[in-house]
PDB file of C-alpha atoms and ligand atoms in Angstrom:
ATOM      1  CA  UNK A   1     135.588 141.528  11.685  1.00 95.00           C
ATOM      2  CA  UNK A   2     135.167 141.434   7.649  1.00 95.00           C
ATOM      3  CA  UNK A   3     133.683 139.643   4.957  1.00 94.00           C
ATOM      4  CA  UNK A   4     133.411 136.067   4.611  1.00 92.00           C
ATOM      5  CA  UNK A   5     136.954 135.016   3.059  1.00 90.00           C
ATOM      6  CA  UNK A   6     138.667 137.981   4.522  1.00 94.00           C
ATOM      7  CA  UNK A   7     141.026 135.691   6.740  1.00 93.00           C
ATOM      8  CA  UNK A   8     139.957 136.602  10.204  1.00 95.00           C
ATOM      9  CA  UNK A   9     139.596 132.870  11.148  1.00 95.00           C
ATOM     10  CA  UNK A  10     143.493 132.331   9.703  1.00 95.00           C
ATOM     11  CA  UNK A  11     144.959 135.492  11.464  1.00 97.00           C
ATOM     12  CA  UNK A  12     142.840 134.628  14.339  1.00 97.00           C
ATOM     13  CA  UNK A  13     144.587 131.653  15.086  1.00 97.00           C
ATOM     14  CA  UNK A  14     148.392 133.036  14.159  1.00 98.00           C
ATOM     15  CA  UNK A  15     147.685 135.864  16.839  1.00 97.00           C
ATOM     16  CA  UNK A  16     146.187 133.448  19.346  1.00 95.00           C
ATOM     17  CA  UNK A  17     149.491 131.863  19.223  1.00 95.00           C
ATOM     18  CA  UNK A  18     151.533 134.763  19.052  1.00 95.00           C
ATOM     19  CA  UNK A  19     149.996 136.787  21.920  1.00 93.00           C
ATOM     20  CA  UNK A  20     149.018 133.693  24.258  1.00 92.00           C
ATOM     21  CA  UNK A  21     144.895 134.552  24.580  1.00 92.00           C
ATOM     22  CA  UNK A  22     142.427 132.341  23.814  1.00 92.00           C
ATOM     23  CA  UNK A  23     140.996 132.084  20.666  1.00 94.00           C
ATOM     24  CA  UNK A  24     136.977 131.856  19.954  1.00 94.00           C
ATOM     25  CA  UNK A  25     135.052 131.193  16.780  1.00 95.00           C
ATOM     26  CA  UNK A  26     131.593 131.054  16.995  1.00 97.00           C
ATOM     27  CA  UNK A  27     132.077 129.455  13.590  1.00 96.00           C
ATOM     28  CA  UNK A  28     134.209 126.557  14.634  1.00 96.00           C
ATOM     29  CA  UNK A  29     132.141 126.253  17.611  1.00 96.00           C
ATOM     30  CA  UNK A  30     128.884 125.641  15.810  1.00 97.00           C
ATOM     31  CA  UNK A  31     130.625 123.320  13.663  1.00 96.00           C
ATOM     32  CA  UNK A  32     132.142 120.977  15.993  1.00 96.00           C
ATOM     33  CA  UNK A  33     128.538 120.667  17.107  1.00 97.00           C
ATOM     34  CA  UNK A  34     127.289 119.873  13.789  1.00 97.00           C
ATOM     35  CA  UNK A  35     130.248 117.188  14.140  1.00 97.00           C
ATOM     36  CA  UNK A  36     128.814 115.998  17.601  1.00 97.00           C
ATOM     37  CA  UNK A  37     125.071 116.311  15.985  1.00 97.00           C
ATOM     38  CA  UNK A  38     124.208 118.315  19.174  1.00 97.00           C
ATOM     39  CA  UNK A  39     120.656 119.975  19.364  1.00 96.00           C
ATOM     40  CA  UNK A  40     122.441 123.416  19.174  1.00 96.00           C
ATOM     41  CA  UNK A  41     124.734 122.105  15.837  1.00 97.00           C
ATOM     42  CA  UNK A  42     121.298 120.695  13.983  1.00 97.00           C
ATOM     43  CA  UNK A  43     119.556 123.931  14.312  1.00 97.00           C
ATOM     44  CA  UNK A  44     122.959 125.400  13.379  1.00 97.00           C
ATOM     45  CA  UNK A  45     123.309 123.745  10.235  1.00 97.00           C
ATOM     46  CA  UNK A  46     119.873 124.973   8.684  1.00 96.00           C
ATOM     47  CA  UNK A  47     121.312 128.184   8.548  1.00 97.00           C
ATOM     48  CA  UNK A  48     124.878 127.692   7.823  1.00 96.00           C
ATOM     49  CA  UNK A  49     124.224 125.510   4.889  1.00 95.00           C
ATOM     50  CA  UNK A  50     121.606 128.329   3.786  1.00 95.00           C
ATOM     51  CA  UNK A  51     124.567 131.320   3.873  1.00 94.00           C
ATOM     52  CA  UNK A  52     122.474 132.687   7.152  1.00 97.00           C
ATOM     53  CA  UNK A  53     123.295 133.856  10.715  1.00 98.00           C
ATOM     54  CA  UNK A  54     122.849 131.357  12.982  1.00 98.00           C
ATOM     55  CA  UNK A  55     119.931 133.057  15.685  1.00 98.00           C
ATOM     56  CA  UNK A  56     121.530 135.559  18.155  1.00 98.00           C
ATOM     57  CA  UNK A  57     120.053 134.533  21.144  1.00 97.00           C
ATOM     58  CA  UNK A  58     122.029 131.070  20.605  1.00 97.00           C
ATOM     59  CA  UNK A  59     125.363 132.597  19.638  1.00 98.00           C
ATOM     60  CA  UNK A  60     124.632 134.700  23.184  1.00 97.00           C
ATOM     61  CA  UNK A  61     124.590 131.437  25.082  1.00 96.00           C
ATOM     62  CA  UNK A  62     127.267 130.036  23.292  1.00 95.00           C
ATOM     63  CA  UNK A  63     129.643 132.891  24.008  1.00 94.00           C
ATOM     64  CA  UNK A  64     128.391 133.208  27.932  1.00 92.00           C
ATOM     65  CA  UNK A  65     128.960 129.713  28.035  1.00 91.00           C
ATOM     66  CA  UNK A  66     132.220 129.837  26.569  1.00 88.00           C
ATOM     67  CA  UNK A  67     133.796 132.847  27.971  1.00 83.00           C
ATOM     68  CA  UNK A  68     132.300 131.369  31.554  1.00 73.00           C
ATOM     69  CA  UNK A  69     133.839 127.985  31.182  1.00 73.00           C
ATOM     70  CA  UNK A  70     137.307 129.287  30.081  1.00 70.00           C
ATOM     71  CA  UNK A  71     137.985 132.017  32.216  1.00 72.00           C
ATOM     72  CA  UNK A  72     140.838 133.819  31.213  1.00 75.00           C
ATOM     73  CA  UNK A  73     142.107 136.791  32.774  1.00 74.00           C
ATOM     74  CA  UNK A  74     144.300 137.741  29.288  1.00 79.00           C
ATOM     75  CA  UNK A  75     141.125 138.241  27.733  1.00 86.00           C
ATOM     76  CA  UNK A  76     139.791 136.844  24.841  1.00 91.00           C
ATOM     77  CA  UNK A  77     140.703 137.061  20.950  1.00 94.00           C
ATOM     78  CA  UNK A  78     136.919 136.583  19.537  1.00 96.00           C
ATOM     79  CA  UNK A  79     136.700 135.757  15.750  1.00 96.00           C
ATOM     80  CA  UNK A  80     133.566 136.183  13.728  1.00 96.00           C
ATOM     81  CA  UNK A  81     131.246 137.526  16.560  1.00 97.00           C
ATOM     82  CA  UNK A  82     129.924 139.793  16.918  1.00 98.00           C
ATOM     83  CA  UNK A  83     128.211 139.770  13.686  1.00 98.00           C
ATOM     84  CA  UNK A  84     124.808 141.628  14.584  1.00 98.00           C
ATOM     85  CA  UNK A  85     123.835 144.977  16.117  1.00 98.00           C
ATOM     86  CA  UNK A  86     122.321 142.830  18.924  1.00 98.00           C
ATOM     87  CA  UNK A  87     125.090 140.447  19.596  1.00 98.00           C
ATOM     88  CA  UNK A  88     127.500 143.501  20.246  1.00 98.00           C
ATOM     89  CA  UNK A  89     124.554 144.824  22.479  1.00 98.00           C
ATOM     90  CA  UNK A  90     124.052 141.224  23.875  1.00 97.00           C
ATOM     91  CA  UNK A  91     128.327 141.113  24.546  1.00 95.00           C
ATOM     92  CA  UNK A  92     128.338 144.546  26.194  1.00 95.00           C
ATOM     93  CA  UNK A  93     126.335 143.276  28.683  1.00 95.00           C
ATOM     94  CA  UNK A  94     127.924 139.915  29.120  1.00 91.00           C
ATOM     95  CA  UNK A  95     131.458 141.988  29.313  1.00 90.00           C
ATOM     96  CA  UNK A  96     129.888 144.377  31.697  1.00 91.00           C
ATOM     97  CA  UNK A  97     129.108 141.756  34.005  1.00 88.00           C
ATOM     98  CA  UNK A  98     132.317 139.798  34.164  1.00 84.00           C
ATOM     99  CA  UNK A  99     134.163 143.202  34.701  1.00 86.00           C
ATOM    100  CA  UNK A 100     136.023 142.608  31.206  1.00 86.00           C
ATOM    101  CA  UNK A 101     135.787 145.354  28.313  1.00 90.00           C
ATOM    102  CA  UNK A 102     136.338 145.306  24.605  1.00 94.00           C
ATOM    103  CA  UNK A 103     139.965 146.735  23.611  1.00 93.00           C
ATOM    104  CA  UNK A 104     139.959 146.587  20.007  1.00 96.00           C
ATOM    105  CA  UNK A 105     137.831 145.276  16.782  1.00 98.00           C
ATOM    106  CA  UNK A 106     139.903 144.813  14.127  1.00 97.00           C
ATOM    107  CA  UNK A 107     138.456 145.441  10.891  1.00 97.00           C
ATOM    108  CA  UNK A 108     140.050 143.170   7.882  1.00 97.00           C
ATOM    109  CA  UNK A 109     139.126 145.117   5.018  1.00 96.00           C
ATOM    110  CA  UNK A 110     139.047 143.755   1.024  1.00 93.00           C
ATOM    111  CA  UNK A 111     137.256 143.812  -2.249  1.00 89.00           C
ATOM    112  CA  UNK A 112     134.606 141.010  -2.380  1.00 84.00           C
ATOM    113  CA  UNK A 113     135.698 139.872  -6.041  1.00 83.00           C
ATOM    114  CA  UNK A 114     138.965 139.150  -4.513  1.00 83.00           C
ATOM    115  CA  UNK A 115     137.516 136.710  -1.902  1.00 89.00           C
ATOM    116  CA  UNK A 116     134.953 134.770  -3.764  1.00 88.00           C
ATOM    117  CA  UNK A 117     138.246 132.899  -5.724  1.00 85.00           C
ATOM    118  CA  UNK A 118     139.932 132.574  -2.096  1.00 84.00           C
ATOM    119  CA  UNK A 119     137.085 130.918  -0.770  1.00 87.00           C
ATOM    120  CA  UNK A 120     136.058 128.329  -3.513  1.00 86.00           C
ATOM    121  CA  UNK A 121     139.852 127.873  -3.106  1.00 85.00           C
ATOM    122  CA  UNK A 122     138.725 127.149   0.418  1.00 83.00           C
ATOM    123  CA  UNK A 123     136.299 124.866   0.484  1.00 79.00           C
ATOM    124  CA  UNK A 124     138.126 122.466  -1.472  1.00 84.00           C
ATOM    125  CA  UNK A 125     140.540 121.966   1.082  1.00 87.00           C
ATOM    126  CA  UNK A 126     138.398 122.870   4.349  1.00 82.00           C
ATOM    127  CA  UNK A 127     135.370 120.445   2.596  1.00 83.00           C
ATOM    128  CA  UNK A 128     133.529 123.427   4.241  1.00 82.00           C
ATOM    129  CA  UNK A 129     129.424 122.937   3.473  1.00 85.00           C
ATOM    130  CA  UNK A 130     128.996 126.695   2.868  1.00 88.00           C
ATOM    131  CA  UNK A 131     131.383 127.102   0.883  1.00 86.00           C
ATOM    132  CA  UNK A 132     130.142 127.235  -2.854  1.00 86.00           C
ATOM    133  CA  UNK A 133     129.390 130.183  -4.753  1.00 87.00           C
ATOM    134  CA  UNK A 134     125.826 130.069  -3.933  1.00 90.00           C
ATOM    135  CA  UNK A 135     126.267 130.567  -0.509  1.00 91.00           C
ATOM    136  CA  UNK A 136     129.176 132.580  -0.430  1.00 90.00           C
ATOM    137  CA  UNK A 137     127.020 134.972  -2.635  1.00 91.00           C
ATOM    138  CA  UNK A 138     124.279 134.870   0.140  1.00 94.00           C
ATOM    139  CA  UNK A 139     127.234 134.874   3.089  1.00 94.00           C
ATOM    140  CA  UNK A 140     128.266 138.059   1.315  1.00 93.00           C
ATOM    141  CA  UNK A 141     124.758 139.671   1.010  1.00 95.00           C
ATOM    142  CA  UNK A 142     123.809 138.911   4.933  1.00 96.00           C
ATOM    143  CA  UNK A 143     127.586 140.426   5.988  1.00 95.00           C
ATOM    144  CA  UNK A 144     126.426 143.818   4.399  1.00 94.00           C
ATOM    145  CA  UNK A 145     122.951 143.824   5.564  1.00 97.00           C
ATOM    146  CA  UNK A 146     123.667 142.689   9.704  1.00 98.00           C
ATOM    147  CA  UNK A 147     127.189 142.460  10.250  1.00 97.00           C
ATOM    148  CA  UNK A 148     128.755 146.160   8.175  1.00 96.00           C
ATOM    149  CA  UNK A 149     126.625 148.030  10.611  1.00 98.00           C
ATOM    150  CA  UNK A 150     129.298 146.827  13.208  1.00 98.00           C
ATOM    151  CA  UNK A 151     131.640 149.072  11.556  1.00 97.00           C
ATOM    152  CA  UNK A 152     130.254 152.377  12.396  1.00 98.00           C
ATOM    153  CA  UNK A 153     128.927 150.959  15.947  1.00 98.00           C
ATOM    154  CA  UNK A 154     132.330 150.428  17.188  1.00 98.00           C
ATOM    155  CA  UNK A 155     133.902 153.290  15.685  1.00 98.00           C
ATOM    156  CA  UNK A 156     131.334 155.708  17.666  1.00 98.00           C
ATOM    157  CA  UNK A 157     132.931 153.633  20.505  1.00 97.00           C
ATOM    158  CA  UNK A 158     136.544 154.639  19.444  1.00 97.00           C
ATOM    159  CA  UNK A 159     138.168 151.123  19.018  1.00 97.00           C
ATOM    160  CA  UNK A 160     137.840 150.273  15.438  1.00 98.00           C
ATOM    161  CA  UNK A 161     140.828 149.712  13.482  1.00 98.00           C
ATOM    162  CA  UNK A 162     141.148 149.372   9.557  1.00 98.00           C
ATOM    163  CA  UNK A 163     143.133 146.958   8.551  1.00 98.00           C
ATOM    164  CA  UNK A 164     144.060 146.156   4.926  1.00 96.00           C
ATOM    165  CA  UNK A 165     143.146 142.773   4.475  1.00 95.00           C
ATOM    166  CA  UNK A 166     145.088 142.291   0.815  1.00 93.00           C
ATOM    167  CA  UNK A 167     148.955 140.952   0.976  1.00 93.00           C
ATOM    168  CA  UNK A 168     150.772 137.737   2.361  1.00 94.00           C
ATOM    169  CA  UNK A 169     149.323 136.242   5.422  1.00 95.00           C
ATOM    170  CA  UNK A 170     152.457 137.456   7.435  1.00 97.00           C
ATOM    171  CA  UNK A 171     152.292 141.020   6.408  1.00 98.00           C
ATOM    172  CA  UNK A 172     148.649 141.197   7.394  1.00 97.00           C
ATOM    173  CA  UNK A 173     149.520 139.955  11.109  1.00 98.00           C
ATOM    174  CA  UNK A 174     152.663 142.219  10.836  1.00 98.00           C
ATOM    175  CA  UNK A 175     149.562 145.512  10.379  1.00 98.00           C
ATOM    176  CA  UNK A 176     147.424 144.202  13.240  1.00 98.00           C
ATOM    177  CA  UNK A 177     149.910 143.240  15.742  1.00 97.00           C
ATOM    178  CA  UNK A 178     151.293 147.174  14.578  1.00 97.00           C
ATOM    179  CA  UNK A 179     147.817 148.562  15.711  1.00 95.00           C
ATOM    180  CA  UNK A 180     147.294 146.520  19.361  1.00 90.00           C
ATOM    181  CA  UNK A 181     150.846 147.527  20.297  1.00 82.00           C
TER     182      UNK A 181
HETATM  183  P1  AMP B 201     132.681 131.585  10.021  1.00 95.77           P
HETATM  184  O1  AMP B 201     133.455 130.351  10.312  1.00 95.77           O
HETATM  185  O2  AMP B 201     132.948 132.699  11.001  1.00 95.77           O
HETATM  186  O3  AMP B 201     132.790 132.023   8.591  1.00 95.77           O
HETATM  187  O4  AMP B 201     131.141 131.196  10.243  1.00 95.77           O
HETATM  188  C1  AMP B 201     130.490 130.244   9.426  1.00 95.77           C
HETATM  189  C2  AMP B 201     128.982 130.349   9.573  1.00 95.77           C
HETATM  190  O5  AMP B 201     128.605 130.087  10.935  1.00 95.77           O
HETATM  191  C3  AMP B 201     128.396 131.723   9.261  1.00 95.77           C
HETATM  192  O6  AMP B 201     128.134 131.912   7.889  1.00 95.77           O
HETATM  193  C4  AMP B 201     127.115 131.694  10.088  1.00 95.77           C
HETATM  194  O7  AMP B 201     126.115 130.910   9.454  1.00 95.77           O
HETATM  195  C5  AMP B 201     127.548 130.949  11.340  1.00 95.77           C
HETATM  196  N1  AMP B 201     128.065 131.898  12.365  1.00 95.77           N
HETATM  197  C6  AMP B 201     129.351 131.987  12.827  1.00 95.77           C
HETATM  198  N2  AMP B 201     129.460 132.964  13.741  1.00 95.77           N
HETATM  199  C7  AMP B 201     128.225 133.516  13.850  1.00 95.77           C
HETATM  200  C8  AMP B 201     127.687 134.586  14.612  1.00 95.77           C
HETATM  201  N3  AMP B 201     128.455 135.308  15.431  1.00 95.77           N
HETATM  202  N4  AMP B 201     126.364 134.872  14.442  1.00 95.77           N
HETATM  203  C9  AMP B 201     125.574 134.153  13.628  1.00 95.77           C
HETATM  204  N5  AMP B 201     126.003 133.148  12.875  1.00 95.77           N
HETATM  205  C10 AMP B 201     127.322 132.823  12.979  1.00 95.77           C
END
């Protein structure tokens, strides 16, 4: 988890290598179906290019779909979902039913001012449609209002970590791969 910019999508994918479990972004998800101009990836893109969550009840499918359809018994490394109070309600059910259970939400932590430069930065490599200051602005907004209340939801649950998400890219895995061991 963290703000848009944060880098959970880049240490997402070093620790997916590293550790050997599977690696799922509901963001790179929905847009490979915007790529494949699926139903799901045109109803997607309304609200990506907008800065918005994309509905929960779709993300739900996506990630029962998903997490049905790669079965993997070394769990999963999940990056940007949850991102709403129901979609963590919505998961604990999913995980209750496969027998799995959440270890660990890692919480990337940084000032926003930091990550608007990182992102513009961003999209001009990435070519990333929601990536402008307009809708990183909006991006930033939504994360406070439906995603922050994540933060104290899992820490009543006891798995939250804090991780400062400021420093090199190697440093920052070098903190979380500290806190799962
Ligand atoms: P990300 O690649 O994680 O930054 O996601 C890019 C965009 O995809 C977000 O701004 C949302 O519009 C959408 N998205 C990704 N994951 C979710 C999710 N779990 N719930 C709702 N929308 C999502």
């Amino acid at each position: 988890m963290g703000p848009p910019g944060v880098g959970k999508g880049t240490q997402a994918k070093i620790l997916s290598d590293k550790l050997k479990i599977l690696h799922l972004s509901t963001g790179e998800i929905l847009r490979n179906e915007i790529a494949k101009k699926t139903k799901i990836g045109k109803t997607a893109k309304s609200f990506i290019d907008h800065g918005k969550l994309v509905p929960d009840g779709i993300i739900l499918d996506i990630i029962t779909e998903k997490t049905l359809d790669k079965q993997s018994n070394d769990g999963y490394l999940l990056d940007g979902f949850p991102r709403t109070i129901p979609q963590a309600t919505g998961f604990d059910k999913i995980l209750y039913k496969m027998g799995h259970k959440l270890n660990i939400a890692i919480n990337l932590i940084a000032e926003e001012h930091e990550l608007i430069n990182r992102i513009i930065d961003r999209g001009k490599i990435s070519g990333r449609s929601d990536d402008t200051l307009k809708i990183i602005k909006e991006r930033q907004k939504i994360y406070w209002e439906q995603t922050s209340p994540l933060i104290d939801f899992y820490n009543k649950k006891n798995i939250l970590k804090n991780i400062n998400g400021i420093g090199k890219i190697e440093e920052i895995t070098e903190r979380i791969l500290q806190v799962i061991k």
